[in-house]
CSV table of C-alpha atoms and ligand atoms in Angstrom, one decimal:
chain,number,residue,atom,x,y,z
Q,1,UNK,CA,85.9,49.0,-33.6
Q,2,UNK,CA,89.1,46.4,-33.9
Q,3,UNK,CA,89.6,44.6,-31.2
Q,4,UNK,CA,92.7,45.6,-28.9
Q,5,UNK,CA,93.0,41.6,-28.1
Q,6,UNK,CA,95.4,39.5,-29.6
Q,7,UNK,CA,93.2,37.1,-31.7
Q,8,UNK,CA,93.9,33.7,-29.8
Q,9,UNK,CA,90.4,32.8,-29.4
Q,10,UNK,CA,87.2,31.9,-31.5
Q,11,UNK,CA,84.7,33.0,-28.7
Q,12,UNK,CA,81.6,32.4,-28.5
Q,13,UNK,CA,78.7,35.5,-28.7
Q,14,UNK,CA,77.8,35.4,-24.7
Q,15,UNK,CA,79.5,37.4,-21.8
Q,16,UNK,CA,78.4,36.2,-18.4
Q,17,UNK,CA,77.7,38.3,-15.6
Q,18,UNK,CA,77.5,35.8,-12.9
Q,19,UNK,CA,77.1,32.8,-11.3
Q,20,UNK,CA,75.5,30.5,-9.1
Q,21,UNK,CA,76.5,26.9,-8.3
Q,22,UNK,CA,75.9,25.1,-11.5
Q,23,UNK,CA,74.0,28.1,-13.1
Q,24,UNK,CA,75.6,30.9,-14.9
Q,25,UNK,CA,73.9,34.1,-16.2
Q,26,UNK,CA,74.9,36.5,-19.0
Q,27,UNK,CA,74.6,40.2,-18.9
Q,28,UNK,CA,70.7,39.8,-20.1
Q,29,UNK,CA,69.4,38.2,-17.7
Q,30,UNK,CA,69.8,34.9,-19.3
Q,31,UNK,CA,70.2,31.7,-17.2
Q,32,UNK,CA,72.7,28.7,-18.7
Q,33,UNK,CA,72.7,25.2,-16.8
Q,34,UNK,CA,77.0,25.0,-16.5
Q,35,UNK,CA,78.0,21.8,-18.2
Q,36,UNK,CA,81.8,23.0,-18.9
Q,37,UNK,CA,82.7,24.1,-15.6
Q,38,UNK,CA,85.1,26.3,-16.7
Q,39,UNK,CA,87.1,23.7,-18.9
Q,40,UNK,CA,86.7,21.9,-15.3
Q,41,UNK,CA,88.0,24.6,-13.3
Q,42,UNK,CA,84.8,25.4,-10.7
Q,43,UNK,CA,84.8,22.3,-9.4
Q,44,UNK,CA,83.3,23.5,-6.4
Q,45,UNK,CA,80.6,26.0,-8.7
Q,46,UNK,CA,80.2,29.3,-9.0
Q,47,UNK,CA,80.0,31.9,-5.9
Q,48,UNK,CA,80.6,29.0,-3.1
Q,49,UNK,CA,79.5,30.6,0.1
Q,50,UNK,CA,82.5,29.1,1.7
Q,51,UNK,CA,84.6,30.1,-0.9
Q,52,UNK,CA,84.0,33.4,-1.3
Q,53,UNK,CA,83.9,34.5,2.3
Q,54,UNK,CA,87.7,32.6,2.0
Q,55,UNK,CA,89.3,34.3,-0.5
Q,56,UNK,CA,88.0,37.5,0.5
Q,57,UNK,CA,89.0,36.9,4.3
Q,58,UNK,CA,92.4,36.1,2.7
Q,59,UNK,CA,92.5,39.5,-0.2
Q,60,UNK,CA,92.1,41.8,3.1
Q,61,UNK,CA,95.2,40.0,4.7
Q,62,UNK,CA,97.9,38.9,1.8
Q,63,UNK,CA,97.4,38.3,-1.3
Q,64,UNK,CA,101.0,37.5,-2.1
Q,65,UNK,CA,104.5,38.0,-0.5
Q,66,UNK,CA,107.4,35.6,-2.0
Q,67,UNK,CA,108.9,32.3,-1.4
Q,68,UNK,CA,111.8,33.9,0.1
Q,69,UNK,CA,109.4,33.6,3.3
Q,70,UNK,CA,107.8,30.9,5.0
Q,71,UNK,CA,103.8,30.7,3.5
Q,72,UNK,CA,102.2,28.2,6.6
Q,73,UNK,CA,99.4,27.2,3.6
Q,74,UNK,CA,101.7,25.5,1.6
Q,75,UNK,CA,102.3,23.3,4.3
Q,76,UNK,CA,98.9,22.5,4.6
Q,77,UNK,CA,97.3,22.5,1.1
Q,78,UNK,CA,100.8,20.0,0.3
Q,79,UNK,CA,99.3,17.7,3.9
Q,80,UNK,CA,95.8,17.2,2.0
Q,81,UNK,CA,97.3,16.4,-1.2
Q,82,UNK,CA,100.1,14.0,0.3
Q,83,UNK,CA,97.0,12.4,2.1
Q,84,UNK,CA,94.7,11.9,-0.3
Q,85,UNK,CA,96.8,10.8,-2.4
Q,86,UNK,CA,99.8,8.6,-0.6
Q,87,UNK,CA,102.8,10.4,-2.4
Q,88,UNK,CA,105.7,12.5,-0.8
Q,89,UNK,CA,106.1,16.3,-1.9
Q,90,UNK,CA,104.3,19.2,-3.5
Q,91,UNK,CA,105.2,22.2,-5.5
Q,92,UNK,CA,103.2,25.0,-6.6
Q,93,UNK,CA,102.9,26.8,-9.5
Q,94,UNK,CA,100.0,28.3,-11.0
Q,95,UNK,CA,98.7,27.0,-14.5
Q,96,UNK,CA,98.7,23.1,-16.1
Q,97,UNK,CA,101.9,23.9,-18.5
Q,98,UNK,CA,104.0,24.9,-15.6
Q,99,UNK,CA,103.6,22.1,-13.8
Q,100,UNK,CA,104.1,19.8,-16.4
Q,101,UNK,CA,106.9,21.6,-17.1
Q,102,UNK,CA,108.3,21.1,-13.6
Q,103,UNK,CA,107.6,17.0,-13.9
Q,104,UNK,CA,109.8,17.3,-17.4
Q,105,UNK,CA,112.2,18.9,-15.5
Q,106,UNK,CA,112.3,16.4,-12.4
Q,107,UNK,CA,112.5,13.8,-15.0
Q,108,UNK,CA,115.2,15.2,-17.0
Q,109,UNK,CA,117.2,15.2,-13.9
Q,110,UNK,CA,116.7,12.0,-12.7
Q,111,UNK,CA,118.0,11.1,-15.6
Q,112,UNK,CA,121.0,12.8,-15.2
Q,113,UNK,CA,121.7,12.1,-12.0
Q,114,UNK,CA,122.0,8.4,-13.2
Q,115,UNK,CA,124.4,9.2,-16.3
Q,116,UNK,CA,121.6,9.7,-19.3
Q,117,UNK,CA,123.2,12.6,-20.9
Q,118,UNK,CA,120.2,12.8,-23.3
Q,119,UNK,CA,117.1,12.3,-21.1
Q,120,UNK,CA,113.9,10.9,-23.2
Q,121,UNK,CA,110.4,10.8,-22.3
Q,122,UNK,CA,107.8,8.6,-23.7
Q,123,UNK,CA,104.1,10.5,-24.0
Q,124,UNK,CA,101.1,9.5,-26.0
Q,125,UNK,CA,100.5,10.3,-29.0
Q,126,UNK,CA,96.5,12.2,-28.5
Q,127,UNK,CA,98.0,13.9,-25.7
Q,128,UNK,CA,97.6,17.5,-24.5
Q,129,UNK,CA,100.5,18.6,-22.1
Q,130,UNK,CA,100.2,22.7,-22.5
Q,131,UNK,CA,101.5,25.2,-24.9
Q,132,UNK,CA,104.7,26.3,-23.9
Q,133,UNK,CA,107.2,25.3,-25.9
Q,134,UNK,CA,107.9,22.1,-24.1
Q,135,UNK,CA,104.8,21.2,-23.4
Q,136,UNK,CA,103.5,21.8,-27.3
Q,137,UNK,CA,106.4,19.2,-28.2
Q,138,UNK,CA,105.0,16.6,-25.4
Q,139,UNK,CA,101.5,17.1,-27.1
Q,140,UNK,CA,100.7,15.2,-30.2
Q,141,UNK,CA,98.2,17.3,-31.8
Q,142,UNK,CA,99.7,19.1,-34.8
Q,143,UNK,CA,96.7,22.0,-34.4
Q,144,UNK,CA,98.4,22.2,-31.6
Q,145,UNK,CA,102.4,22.3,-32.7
Q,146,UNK,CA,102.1,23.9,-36.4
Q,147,UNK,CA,104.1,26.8,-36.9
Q,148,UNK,CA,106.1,26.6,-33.1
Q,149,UNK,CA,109.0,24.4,-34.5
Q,150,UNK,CA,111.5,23.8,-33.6
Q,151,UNK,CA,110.4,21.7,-31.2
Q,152,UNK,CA,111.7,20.4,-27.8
Q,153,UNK,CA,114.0,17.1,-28.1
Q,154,UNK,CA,113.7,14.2,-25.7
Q,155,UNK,CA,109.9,13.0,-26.0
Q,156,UNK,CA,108.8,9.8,-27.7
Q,157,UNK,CA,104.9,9.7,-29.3
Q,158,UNK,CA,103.5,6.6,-28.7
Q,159,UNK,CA,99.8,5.4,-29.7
Q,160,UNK,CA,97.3,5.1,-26.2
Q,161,UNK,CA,96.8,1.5,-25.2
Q,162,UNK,CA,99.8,0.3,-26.9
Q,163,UNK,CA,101.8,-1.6,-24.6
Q,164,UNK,CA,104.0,-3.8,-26.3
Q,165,UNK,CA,105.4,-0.6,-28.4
Q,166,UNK,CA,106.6,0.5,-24.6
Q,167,UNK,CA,108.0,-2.8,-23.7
Q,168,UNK,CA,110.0,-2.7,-27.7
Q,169,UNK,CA,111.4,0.9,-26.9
Q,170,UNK,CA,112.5,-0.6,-23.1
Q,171,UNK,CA,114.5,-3.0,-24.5
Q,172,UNK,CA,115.8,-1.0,-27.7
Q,173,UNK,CA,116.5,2.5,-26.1
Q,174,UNK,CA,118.4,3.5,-22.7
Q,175,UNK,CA,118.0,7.0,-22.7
Q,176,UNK,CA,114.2,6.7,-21.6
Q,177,UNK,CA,113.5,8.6,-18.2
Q,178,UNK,CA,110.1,8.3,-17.8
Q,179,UNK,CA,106.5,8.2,-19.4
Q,180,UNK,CA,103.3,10.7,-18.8
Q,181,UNK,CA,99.9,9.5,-19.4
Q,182,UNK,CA,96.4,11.5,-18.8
Q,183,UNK,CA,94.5,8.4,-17.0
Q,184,UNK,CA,91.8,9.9,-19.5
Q,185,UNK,CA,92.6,12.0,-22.4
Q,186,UNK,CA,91.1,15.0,-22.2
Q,187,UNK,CA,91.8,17.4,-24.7
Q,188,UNK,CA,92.6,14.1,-27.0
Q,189,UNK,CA,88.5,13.3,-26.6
Q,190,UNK,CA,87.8,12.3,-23.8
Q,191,UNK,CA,89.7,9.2,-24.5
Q,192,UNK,CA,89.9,6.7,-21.4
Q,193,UNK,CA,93.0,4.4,-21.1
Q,194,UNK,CA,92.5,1.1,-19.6
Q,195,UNK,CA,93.0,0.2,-16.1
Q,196,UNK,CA,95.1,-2.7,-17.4
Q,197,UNK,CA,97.2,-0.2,-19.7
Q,198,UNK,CA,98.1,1.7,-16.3
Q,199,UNK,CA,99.0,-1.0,-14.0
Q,200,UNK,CA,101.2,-2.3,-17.0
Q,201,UNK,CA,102.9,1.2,-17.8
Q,202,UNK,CA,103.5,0.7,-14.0
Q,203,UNK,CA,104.9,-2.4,-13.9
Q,204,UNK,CA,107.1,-1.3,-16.5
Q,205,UNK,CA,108.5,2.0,-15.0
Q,206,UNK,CA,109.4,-0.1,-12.4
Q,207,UNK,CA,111.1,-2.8,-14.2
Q,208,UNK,CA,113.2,0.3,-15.8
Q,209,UNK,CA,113.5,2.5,-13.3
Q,210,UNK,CA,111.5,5.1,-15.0
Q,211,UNK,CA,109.3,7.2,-13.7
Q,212,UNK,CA,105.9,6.7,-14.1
Q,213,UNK,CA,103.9,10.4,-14.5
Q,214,UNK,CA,100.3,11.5,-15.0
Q,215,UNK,CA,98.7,14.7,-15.8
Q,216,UNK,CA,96.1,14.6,-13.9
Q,217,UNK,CA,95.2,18.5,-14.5
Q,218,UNK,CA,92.2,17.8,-15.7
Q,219,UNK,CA,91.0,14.4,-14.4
Q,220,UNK,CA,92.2,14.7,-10.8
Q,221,UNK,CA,90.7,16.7,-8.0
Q,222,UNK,CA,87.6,14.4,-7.9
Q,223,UNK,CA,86.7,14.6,-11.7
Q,224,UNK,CA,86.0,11.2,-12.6
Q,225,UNK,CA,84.6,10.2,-8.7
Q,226,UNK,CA,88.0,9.8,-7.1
Q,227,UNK,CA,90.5,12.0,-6.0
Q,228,UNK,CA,92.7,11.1,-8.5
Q,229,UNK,CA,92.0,9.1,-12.1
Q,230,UNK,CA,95.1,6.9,-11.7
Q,231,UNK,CA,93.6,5.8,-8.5
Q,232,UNK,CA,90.7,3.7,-10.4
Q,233,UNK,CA,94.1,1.0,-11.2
Q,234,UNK,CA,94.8,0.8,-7.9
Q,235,UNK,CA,98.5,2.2,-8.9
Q,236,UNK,CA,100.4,5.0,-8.1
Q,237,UNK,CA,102.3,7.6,-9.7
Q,238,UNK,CA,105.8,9.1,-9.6
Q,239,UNK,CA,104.8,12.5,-10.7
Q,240,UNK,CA,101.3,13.6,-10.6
Q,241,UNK,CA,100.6,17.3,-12.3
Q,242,UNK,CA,97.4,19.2,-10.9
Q,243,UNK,CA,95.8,22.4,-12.1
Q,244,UNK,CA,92.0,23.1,-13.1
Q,245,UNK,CA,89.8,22.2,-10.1
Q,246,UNK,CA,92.4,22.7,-7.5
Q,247,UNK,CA,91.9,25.9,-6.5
Q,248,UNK,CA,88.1,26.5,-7.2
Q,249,UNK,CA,88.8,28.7,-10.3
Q,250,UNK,CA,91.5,30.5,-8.7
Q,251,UNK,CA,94.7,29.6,-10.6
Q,252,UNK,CA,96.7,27.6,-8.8
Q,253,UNK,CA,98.9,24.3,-9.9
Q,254,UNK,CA,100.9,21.5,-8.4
Q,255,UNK,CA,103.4,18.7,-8.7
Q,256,UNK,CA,103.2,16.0,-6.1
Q,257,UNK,CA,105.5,13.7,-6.0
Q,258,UNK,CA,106.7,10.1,-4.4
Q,259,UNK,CA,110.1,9.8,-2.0
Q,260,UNK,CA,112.2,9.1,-5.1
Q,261,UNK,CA,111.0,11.5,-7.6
Q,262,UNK,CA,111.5,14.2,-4.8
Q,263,UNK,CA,115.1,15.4,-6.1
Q,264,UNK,CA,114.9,19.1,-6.8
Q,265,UNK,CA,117.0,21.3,-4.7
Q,266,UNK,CA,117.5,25.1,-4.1
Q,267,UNK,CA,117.8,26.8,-7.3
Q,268,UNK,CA,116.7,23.8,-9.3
Q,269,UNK,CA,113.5,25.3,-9.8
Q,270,UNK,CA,111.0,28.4,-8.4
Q,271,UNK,CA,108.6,30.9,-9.3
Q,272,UNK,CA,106.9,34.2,-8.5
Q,273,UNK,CA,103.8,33.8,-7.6
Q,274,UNK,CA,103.6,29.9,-7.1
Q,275,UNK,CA,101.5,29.2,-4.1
Q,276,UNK,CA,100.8,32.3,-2.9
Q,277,UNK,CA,98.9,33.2,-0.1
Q,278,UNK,CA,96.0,34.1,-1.6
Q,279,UNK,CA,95.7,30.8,-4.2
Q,280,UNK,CA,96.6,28.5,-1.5
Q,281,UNK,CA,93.5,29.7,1.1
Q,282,UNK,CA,91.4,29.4,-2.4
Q,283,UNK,CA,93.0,25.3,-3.1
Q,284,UNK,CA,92.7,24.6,0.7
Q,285,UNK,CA,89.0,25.6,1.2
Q,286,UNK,CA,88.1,24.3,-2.3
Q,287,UNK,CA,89.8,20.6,-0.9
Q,288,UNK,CA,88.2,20.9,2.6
Q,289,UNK,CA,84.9,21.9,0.4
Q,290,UNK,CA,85.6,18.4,-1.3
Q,291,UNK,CA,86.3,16.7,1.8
Q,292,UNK,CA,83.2,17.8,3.5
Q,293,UNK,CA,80.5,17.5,0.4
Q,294,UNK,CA,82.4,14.3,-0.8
Q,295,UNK,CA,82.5,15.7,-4.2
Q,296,UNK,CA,84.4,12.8,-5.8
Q,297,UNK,CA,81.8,10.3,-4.2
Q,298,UNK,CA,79.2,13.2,-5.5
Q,299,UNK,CA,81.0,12.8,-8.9
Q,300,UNK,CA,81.1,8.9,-9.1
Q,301,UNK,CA,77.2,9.3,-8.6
Q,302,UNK,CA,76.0,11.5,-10.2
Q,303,UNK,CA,78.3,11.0,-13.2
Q,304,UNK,CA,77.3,7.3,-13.3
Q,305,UNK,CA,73.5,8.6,-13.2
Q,306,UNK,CA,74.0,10.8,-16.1
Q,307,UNK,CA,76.0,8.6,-18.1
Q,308,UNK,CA,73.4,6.1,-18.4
Q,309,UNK,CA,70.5,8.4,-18.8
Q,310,UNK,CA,72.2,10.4,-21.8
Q,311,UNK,CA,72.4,6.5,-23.0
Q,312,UNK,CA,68.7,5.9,-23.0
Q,313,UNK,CA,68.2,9.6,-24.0
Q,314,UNK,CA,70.3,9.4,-27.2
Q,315,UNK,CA,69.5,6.1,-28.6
Q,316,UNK,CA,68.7,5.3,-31.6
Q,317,UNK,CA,70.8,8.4,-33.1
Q,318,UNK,CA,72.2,7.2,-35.5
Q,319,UNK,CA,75.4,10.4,-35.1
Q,320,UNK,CA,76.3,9.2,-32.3
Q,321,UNK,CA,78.9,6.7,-32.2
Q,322,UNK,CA,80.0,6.3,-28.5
Q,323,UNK,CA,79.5,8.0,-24.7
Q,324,UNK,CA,82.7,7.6,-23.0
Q,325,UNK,CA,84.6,8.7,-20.0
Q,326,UNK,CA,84.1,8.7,-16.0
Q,327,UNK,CA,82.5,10.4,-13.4
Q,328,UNK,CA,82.0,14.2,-14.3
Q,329,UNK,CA,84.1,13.7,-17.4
Q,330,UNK,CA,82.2,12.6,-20.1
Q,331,UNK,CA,82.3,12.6,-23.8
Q,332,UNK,CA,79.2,12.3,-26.3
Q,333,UNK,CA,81.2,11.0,-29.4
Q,334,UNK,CA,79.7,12.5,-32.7
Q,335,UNK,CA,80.2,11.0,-35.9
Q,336,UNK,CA,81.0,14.2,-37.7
Q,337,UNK,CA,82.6,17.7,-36.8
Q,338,UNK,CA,80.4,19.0,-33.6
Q,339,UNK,CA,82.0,23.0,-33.3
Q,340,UNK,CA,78.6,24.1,-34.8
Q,341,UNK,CA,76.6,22.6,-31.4
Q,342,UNK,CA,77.9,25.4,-29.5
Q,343,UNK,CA,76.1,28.3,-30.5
Q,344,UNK,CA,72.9,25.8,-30.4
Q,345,UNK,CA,73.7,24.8,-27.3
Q,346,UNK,CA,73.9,27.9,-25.8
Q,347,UNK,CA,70.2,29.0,-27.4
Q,348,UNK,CA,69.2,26.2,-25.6
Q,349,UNK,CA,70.6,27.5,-22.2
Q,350,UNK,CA,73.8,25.0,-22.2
Q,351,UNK,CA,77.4,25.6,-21.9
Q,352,UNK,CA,79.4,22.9,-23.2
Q,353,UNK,CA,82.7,22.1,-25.4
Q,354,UNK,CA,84.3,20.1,-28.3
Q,355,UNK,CA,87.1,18.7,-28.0
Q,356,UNK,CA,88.9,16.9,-30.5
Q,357,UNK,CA,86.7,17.6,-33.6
Q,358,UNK,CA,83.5,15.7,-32.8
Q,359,UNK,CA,83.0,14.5,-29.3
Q,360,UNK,CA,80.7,17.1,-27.0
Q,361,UNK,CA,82.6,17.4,-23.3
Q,362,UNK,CA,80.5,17.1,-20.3
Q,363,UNK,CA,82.7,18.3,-17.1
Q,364,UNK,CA,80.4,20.2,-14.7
Q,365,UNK,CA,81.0,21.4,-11.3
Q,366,UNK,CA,81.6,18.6,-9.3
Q,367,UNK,CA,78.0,20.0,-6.7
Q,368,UNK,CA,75.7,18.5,-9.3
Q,369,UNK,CA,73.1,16.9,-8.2
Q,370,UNK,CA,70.6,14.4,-9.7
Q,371,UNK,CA,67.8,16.9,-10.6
Q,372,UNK,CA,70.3,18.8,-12.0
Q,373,UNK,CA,71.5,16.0,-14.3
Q,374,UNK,CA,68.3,15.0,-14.9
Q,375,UNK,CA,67.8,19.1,-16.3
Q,376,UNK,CA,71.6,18.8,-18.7
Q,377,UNK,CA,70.2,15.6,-20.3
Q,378,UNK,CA,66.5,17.4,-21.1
Q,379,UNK,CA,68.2,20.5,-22.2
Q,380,UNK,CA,71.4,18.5,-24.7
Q,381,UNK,CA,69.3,15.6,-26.4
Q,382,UNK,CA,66.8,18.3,-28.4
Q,383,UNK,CA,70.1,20.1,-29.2
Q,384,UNK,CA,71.8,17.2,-30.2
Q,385,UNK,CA,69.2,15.9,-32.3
Q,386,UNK,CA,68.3,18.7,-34.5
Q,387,UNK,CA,72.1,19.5,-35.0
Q,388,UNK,CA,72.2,15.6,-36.2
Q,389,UNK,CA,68.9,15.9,-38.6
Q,390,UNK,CA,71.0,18.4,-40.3
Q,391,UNK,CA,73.2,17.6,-43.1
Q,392,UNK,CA,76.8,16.3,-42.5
Q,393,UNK,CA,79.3,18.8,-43.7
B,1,PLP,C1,94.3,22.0,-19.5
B,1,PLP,C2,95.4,21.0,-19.5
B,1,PLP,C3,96.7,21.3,-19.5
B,1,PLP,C4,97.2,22.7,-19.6
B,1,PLP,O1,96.8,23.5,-18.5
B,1,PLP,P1,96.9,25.1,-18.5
B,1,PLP,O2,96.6,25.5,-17.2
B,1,PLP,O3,96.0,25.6,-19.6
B,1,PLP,O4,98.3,25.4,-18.9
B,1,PLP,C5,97.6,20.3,-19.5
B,1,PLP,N1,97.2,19.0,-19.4
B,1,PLP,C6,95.9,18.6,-19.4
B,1,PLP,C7,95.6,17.2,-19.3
B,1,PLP,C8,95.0,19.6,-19.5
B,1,PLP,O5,93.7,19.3,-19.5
């Protein structure tokens, strides 16, 4: 029978049934070590005892009411991000796109509010910002843009670690607002920037007045073994976008900002179900989860550990050109096309991704331990070998 789905998807033959920490299982019974996470999402795993009992406790009370009230767990989820991360503000939304949308926005009219009728914003060029309209225009990928056009006006594509095509455009343009980075590239493969690229953008936001902002949807929230990614420069942002981990796998998003990028006012901005009741209980246990396993510390660990052994484990593979990224966000950099590991993969009892053609994603739940490493590097270098000895296409 046709599917009654819209076909958005290339999905993969398994249907899972549960989960348990960094475990999955489908609906036969089958048991899958979780190296995807949920595109990062369960950063906490699956089923967390303190989770759960959370977000049921909260379903029996209010799952949602409005923002035309008072919700008391904004206040709080917006005091553990403002701490851990030394900025000013919150707002909530609910997916990545939306909050970067809101940081274009907060841009745009910072802009304005200084006389740039026109408001620019420089972004890089491997990027992945969303797929709204305005986010598919901040995102260089044309897999990503082809067939959406027109696109949004006011971004600039730049190439990563490319600073001296910043400090040109500085000096040649006045109609740049600010500049987004993803501290590491996610979507783009797993593509880390340099801490000295960073504390540079910074240094030149602030020679400009220009706001400096990073989507940190998918590296913040303890990903890469801090908090935050843009944390390992010792800098901070203007804007800071969150999604993914930060509510545990229930959707929630954020924009946290510092003192001066915190300009919107009534009826600048809003939404429906941003912050509701029920995804702010999930994003404050999930953080006090964090707080209380040090999951970024867990991350920096374990990460490290698993880094180096998938090193020793895949050497001397000729495929494979490169294992990059930090923390519990790595990428196994394949010298051909690697979509056709998947199904393999999953044979093998692994969930995993690929992400810009050829590099294999590793971002777990944050809760893996060493054993459990030790068990993702067994079960991926048999699969990654075999789909090597076959020939390239
Ligand atoms: C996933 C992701 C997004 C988009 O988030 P959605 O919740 O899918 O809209 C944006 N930026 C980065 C860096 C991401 O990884």
């Amino acid at each position: 029978m046709a599917s009654k789905l819209m076909n958005t998807y290339g999905r993969l033959p398994v249907a899972f049934d549960h989960g348990q920490g960094v475990w999955l299982w489908d609906k036969n019974g089958t048991k899958y070590l979780d190296a995807l996470g949920g595109i990062a999402v369960n950063s906490v795993g699956h089923a967390h005892p303190r989770l759960v009992k959370a977000i049921s406790d909260q379903a029996s009370k209010l799952i949602h009411c409005s923002n035309y009230f008072q919700i008391g767990m904004q206040e709080e989820v917006a005091e553990k991000l403002v701490e851990h991360s030394g900025l000013n503000a919150v707002f909530f939304c609910n997916s990545g796109l939306e909050a970067n949308e809101c940081a274009f926005k907060i841009a745009r009219l910072y802009g304005h509010d200084k006389g740039i009728e026109v408001p620019h914003i420089i972004v890089m060029k491997h990027a992945f910002h969303g797929r709204s309209i305005a986010t598919l225009s901040a995102t260089g990928n044309p897999a990503v843009r082809k067939g959406f056009a027109p696109y949004t006006e006011g971004f600039i594509h730049v190439d990563e670690n490319n600073v001296e095509i910043v400090k040109e455009l500085a000096k040649e343009r006045k109609d740049i607002v600010a500049i987004m980075v993803e501290p590491i590239l996610g979507e783009g493969g797993v593509i880390p920037l340099e801490v000295s690229v960073m504390q540079e953008l910074r240094a030149i936001c602030d020679e400009n007045d220009w706001l400096f902002m990073c989507d940190e949807i998918q590296t913040g929230m303890g990903r890469t073994g801090k908090w935050f990614a843009h944390q390992w420069a010792e800098i901070k942002p203007d804007i800071m976008t969150l999604a993914k981990g930060l509510g545990g796998g229930v959707p929630v998003g954020a924009v946290v900002v510092s003192e001066k990028a915190n300009i919107l006012k009534p009826g600048n901005h809003g939404t429906t179900f941003g912050g509701n009741p029920l995804a702010m209980r999930a994003a404050l246990e999930t953080i006090k989860i964090m707080e209380d396993e040090k999951l970024p510390e867990n991350a920096a660990k374990v990460g490290k550990k698993l880094k180096k052994d998938l090193s020793k484990s895949l050497n001397g593979f000729s495929g494979v050109l490169e294992i990059r990224g930090k923390g519990l966000m790595l990428g196994i950099v394949l010298d051909r096309d690697a979509h056709d590991i998947l199904e393999p993969a999953l044979k093998a009892g692994l969930t995993l991704s690929v992400t810009a053609g050829n590099v294999v994603r590793i971002v777990p739940p944050l809760i893996m331990n060493e054993a459990e490493a030790d068990e993702l590097v067994k079960r991926i270098t048999p699969v990654i070998r075999s789909f090597l000895a076959q020939p390239k296409v």
